mmCIF file of C-alpha atoms in Angstrom:
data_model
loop_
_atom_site.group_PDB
_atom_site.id
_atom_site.type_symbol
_atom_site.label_atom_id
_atom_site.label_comp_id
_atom_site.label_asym_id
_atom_site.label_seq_id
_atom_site.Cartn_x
_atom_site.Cartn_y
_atom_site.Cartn_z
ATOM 1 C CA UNK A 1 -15.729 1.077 -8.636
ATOM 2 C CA UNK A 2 -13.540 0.891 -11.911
ATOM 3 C CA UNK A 3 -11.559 -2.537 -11.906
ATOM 4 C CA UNK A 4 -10.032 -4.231 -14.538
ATOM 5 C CA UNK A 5 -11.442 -7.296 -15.565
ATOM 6 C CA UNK A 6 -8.720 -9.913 -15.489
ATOM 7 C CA UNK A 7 -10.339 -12.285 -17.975
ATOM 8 C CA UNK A 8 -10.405 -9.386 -20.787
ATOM 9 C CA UNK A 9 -8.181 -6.558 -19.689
ATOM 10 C CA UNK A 10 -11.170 -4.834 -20.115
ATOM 11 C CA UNK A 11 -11.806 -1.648 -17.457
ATOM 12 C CA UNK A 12 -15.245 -1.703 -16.088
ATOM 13 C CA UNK A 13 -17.680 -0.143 -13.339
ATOM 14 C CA UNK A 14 -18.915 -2.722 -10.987
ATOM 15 C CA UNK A 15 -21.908 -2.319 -8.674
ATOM 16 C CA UNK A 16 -21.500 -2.972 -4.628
ATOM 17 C CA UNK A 17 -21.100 -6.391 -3.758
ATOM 18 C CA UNK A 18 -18.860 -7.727 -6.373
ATOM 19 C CA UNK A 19 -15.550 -9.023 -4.840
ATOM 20 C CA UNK A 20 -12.594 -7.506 -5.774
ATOM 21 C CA UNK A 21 -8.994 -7.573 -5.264
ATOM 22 C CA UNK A 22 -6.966 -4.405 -4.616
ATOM 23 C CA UNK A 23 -3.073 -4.086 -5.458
ATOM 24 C CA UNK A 24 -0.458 -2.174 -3.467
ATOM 25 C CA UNK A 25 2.840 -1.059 -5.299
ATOM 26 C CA UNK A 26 5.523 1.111 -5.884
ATOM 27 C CA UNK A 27 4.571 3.501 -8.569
ATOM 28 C CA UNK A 28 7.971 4.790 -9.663
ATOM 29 C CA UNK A 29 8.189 7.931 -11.332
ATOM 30 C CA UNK A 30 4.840 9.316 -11.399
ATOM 31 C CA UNK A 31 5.422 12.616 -13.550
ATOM 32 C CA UNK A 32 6.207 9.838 -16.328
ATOM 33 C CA UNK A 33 2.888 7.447 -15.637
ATOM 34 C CA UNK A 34 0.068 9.992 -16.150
ATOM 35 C CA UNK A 35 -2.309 8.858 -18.578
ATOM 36 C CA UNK A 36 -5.504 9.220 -20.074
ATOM 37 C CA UNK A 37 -8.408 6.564 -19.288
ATOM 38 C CA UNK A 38 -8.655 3.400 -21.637
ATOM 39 C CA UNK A 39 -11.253 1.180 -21.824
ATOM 40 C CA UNK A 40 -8.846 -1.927 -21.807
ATOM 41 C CA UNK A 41 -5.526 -2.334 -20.629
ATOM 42 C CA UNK A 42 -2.578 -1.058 -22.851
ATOM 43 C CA UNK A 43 -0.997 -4.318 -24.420
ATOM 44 C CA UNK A 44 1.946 -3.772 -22.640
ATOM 45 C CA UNK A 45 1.712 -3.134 -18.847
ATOM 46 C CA UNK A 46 4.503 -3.147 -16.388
ATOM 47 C CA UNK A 47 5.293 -7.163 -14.830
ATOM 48 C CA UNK A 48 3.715 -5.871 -10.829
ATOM 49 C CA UNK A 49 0.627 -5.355 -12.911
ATOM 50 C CA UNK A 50 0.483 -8.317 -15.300
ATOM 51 C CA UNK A 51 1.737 -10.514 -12.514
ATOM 52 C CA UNK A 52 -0.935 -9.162 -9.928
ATOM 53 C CA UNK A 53 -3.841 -10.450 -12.511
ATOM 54 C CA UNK A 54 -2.508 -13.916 -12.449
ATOM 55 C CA UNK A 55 -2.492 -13.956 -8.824
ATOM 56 C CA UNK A 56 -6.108 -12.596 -8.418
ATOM 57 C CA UNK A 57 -7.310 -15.398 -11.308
ATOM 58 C CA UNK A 58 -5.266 -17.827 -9.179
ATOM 59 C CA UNK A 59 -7.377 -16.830 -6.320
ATOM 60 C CA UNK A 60 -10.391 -17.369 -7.944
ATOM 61 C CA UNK A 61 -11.554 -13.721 -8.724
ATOM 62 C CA UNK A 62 -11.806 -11.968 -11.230
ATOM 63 C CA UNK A 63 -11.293 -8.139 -10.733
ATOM 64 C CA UNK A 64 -8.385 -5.983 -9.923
ATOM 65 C CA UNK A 65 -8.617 -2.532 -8.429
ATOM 66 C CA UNK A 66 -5.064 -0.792 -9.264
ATOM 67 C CA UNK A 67 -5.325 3.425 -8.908
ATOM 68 C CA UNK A 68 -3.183 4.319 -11.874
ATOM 69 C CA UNK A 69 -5.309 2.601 -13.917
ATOM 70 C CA UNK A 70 -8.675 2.713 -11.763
ATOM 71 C CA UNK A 71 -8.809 6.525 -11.138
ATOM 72 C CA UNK A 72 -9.018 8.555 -14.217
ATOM 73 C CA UNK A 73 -5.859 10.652 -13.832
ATOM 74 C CA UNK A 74 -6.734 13.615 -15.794
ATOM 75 C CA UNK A 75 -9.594 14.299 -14.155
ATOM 76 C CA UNK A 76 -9.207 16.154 -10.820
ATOM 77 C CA UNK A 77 -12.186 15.569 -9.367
ATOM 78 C CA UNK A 78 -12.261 12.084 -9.588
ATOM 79 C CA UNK A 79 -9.072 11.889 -8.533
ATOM 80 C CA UNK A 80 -9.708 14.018 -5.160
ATOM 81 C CA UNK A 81 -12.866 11.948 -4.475
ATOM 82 C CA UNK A 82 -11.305 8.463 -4.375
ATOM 83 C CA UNK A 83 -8.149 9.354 -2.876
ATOM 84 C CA UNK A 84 -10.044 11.071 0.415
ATOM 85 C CA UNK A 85 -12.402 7.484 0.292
ATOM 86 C CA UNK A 86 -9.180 5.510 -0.099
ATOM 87 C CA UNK A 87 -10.305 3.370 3.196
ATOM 88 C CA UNK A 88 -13.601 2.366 1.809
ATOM 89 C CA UNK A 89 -11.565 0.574 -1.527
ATOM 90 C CA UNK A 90 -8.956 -1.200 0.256
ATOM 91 C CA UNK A 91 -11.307 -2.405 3.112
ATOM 92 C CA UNK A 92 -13.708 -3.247 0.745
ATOM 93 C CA UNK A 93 -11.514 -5.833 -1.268
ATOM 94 C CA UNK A 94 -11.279 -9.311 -0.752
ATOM 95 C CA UNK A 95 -7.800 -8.824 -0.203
ATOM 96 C CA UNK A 96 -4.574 -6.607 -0.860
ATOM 97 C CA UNK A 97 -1.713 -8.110 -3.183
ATOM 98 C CA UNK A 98 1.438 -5.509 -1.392
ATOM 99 C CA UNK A 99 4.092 -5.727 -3.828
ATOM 100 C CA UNK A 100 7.394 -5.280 -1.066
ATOM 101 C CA UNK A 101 10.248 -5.965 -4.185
ATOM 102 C CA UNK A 102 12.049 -4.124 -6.487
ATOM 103 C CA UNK A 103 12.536 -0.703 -7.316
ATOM 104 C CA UNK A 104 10.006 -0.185 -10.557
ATOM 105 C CA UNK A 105 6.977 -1.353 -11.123
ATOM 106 C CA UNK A 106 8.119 -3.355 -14.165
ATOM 107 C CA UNK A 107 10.204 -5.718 -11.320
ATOM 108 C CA UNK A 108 7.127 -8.216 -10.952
ATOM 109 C CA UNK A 109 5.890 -10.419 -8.109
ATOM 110 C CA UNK A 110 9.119 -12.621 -6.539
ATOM 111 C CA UNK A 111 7.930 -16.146 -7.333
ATOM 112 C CA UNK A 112 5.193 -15.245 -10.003
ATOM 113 C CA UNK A 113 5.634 -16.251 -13.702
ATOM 114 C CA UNK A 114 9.626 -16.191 -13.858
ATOM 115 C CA UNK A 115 10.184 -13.135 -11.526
ATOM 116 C CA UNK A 116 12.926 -14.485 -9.348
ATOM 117 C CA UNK A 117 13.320 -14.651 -5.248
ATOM 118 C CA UNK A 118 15.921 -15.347 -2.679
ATOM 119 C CA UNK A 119 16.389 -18.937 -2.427
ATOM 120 C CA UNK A 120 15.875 -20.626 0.883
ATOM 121 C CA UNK A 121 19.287 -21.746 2.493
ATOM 122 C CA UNK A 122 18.621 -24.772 4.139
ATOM 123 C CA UNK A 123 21.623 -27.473 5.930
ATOM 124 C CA UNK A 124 20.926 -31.207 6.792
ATOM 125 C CA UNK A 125 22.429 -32.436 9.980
ATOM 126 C CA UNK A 126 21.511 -36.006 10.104
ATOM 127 C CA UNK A 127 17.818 -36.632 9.482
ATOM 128 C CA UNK A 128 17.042 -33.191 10.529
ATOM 129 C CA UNK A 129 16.422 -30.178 7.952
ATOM 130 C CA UNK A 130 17.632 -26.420 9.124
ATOM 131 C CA UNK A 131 16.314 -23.514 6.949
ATOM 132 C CA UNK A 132 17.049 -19.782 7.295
ATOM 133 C CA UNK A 133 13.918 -17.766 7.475
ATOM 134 C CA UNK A 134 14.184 -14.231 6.097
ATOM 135 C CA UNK A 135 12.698 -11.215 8.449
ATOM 136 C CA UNK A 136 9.639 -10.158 7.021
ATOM 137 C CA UNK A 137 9.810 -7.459 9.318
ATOM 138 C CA UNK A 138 12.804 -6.182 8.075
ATOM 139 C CA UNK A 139 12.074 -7.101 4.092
ATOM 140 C CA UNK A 140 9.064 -5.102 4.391
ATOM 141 C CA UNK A 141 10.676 -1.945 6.215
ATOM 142 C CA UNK A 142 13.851 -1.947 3.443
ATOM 143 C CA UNK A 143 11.482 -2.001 0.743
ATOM 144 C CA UNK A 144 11.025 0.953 -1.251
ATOM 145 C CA UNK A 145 7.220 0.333 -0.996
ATOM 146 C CA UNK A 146 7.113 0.799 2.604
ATOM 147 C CA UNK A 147 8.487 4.319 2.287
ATOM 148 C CA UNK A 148 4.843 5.055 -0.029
ATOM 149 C CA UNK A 149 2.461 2.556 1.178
ATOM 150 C CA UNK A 150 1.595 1.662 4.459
ATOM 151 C CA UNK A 151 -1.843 3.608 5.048
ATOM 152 C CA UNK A 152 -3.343 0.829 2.005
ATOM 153 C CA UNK A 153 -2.195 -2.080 4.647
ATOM 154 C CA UNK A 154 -3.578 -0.330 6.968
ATOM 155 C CA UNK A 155 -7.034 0.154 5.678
ATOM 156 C CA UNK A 156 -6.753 -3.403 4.078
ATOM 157 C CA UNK A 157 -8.534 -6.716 5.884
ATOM 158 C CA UNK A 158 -6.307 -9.073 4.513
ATOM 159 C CA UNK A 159 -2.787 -8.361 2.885
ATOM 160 C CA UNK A 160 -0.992 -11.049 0.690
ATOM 161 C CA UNK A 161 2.600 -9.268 0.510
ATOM 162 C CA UNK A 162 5.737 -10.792 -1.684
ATOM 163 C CA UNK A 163 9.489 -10.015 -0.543
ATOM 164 C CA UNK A 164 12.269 -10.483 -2.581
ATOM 165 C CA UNK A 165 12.129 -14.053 -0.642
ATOM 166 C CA UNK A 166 8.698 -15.234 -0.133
ATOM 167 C CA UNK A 167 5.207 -14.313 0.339
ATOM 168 C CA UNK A 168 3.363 -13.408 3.763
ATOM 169 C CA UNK A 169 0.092 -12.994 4.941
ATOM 170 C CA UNK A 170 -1.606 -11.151 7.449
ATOM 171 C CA UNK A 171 -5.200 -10.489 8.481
ATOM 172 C CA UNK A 172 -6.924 -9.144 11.309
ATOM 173 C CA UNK A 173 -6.580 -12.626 13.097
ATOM 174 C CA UNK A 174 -3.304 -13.945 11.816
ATOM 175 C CA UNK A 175 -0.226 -13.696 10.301
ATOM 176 C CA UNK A 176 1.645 -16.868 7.725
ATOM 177 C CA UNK A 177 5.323 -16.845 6.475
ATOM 178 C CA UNK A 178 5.233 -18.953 3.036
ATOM 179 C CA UNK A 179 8.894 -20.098 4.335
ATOM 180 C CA UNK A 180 7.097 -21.861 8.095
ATOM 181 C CA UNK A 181 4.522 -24.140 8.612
ATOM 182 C CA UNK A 182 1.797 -22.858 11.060
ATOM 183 C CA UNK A 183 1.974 -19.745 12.970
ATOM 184 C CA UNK A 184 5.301 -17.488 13.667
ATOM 185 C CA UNK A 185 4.332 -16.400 16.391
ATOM 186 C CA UNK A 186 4.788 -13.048 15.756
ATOM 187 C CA UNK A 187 3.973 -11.069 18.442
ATOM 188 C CA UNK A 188 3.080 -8.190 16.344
ATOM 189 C CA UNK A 189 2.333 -8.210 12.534
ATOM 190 C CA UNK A 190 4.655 -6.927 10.079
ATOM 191 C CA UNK A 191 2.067 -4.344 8.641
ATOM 192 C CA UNK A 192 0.634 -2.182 10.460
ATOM 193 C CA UNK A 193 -2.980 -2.755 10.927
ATOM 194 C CA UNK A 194 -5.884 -1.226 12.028
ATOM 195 C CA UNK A 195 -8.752 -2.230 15.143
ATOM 196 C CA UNK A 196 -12.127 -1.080 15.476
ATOM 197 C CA UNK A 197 -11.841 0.364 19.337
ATOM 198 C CA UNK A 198 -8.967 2.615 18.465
ATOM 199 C CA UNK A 199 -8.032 4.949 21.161
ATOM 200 C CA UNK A 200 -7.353 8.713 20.535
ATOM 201 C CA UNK A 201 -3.926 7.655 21.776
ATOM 202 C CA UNK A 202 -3.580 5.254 19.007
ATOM 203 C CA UNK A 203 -4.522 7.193 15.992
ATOM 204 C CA UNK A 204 -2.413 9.761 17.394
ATOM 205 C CA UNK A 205 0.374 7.188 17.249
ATOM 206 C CA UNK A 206 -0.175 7.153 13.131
ATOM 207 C CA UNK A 207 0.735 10.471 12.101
ATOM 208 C CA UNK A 208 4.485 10.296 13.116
ATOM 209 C CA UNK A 209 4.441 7.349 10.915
ATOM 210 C CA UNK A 210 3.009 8.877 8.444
ATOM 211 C CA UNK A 211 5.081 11.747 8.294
ATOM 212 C CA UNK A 212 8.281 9.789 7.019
ATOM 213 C CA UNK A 213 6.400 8.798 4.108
ATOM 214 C CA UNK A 214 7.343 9.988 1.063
ATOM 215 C CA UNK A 215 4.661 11.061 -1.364
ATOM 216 C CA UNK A 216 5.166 12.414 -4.692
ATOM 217 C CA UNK A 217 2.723 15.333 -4.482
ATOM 218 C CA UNK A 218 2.163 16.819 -1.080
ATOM 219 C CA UNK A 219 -0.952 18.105 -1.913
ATOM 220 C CA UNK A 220 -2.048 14.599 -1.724
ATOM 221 C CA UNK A 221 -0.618 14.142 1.990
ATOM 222 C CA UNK A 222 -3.788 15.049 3.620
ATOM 223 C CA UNK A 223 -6.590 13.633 1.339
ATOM 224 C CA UNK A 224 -4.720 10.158 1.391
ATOM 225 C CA UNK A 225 -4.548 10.356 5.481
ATOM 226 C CA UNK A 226 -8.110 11.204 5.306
ATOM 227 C CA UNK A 227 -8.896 7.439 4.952
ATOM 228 C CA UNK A 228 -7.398 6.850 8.410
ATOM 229 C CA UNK A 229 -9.065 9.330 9.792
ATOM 230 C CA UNK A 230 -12.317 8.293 8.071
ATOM 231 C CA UNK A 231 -11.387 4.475 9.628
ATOM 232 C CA UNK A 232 -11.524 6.587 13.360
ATOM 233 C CA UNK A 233 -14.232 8.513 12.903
ATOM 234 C CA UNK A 234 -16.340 5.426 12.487
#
């Protein structure tokens, strides 16, 4: 894989094996992002991206696997090959940074290096501490990323997602609100996520969902749906 090296900005290929983090976002205009393969990152990059790198180093890795500047745009054949093997990137990676805030990908992460959040409200009664807890659930399903994004969390092992209030994580064993101490209780996630005995029934169950999203070149509806069905086939 190309990644960017976090340490130097520089772009770089990476045998199997290394760890890697992967990065989830709202793209924006896309007819206006198009460019040519660098060996480094531009100086200036939007805040998602600059504040994704300082999460993965804060995590203790050191490479970043973003597709606008990953995938060599202006090459088509590069471009059709790792969007139809989209599941084997963001399973492969450590984890998923989903960025669930803002409109742009110049908004940043919600907490990270001066982007701001929601405040928690909180109310003492006594010696006892209320607090409001945001719905994740609903955060994530008002975000603009959710109308573009939700086959990456569904190929993804673990997701690390930021809301305009507070981060949350799920895996394939549990879910934590940043805002709660322990386990929600959720009784589902608030990603979608994927098992290894699906059923015909549930994969069938996808494509509805993935029919509201909104992609900015149908021709790529069916090569980036090919991951899931790449996930079933196996």
């Amino acid at each position: 894989l190309r990644v960017i090296d976090c340490t130097t900005r520089e772009l770089k290929i990476v045998p199997p094996g290394n760890p890697y983090v992967a990065l989830s976002y709202f793209w924006g205009d896309l007819s206006s992002n198009v460019e040519a393969l660098q060996a480094r990152l531009p100086t200036q990059v939007p805040k998602t991206i600059e504040d994704s790198m300082i999460v993965t180093l804060a995590l203790g890795m050191r490479y970043l696997w973003i597709d606008r500047y990953s995938i060599n745009q202006t090459d088509p054949d590069e471009k059709h090959h790792l969007i139809r093997n989209m599941d084997k990137i963001y399973r492969g990676a450590e984890l998923t940074i989903i960025s669930c805030a803002g409109n742009s990908p110049s908004h940043g992460l919600p907490g990270v290096c001066g982007t701001s959040r929601r405040a928690q409200t909180l109310m003492k009664i006594g010696s006892h501490t209320l607090a409001r807890v945001e719905s994740v659930h609903r955060e994530i399903q008002e975000s603009k990323w959710f109308t573009r994004g939700w086959v990456q969390a569904l190929l993804s092992r673990r997701c690390l997602v930021f809301t305009e209030s507070q981060m949350y994580f799920q895996c394939l064993g549990m879910t934590r609100l940043e805002s709660l101490r322990g386990d929600p209780d959720f009784r589902k996630g608030a990603l979608p996520t994927s098992t290894s005995n699906w059923t015909i029934d549930e994969f069938q169950a996808q494509l509805p969902e993935y029919f509201k999203r909104e992609l900015s070149h149908s021709g790529d509806a069916l090569n980036a749906f090919e991951g899931v069905v790449n996930h079933f086939r196996e």
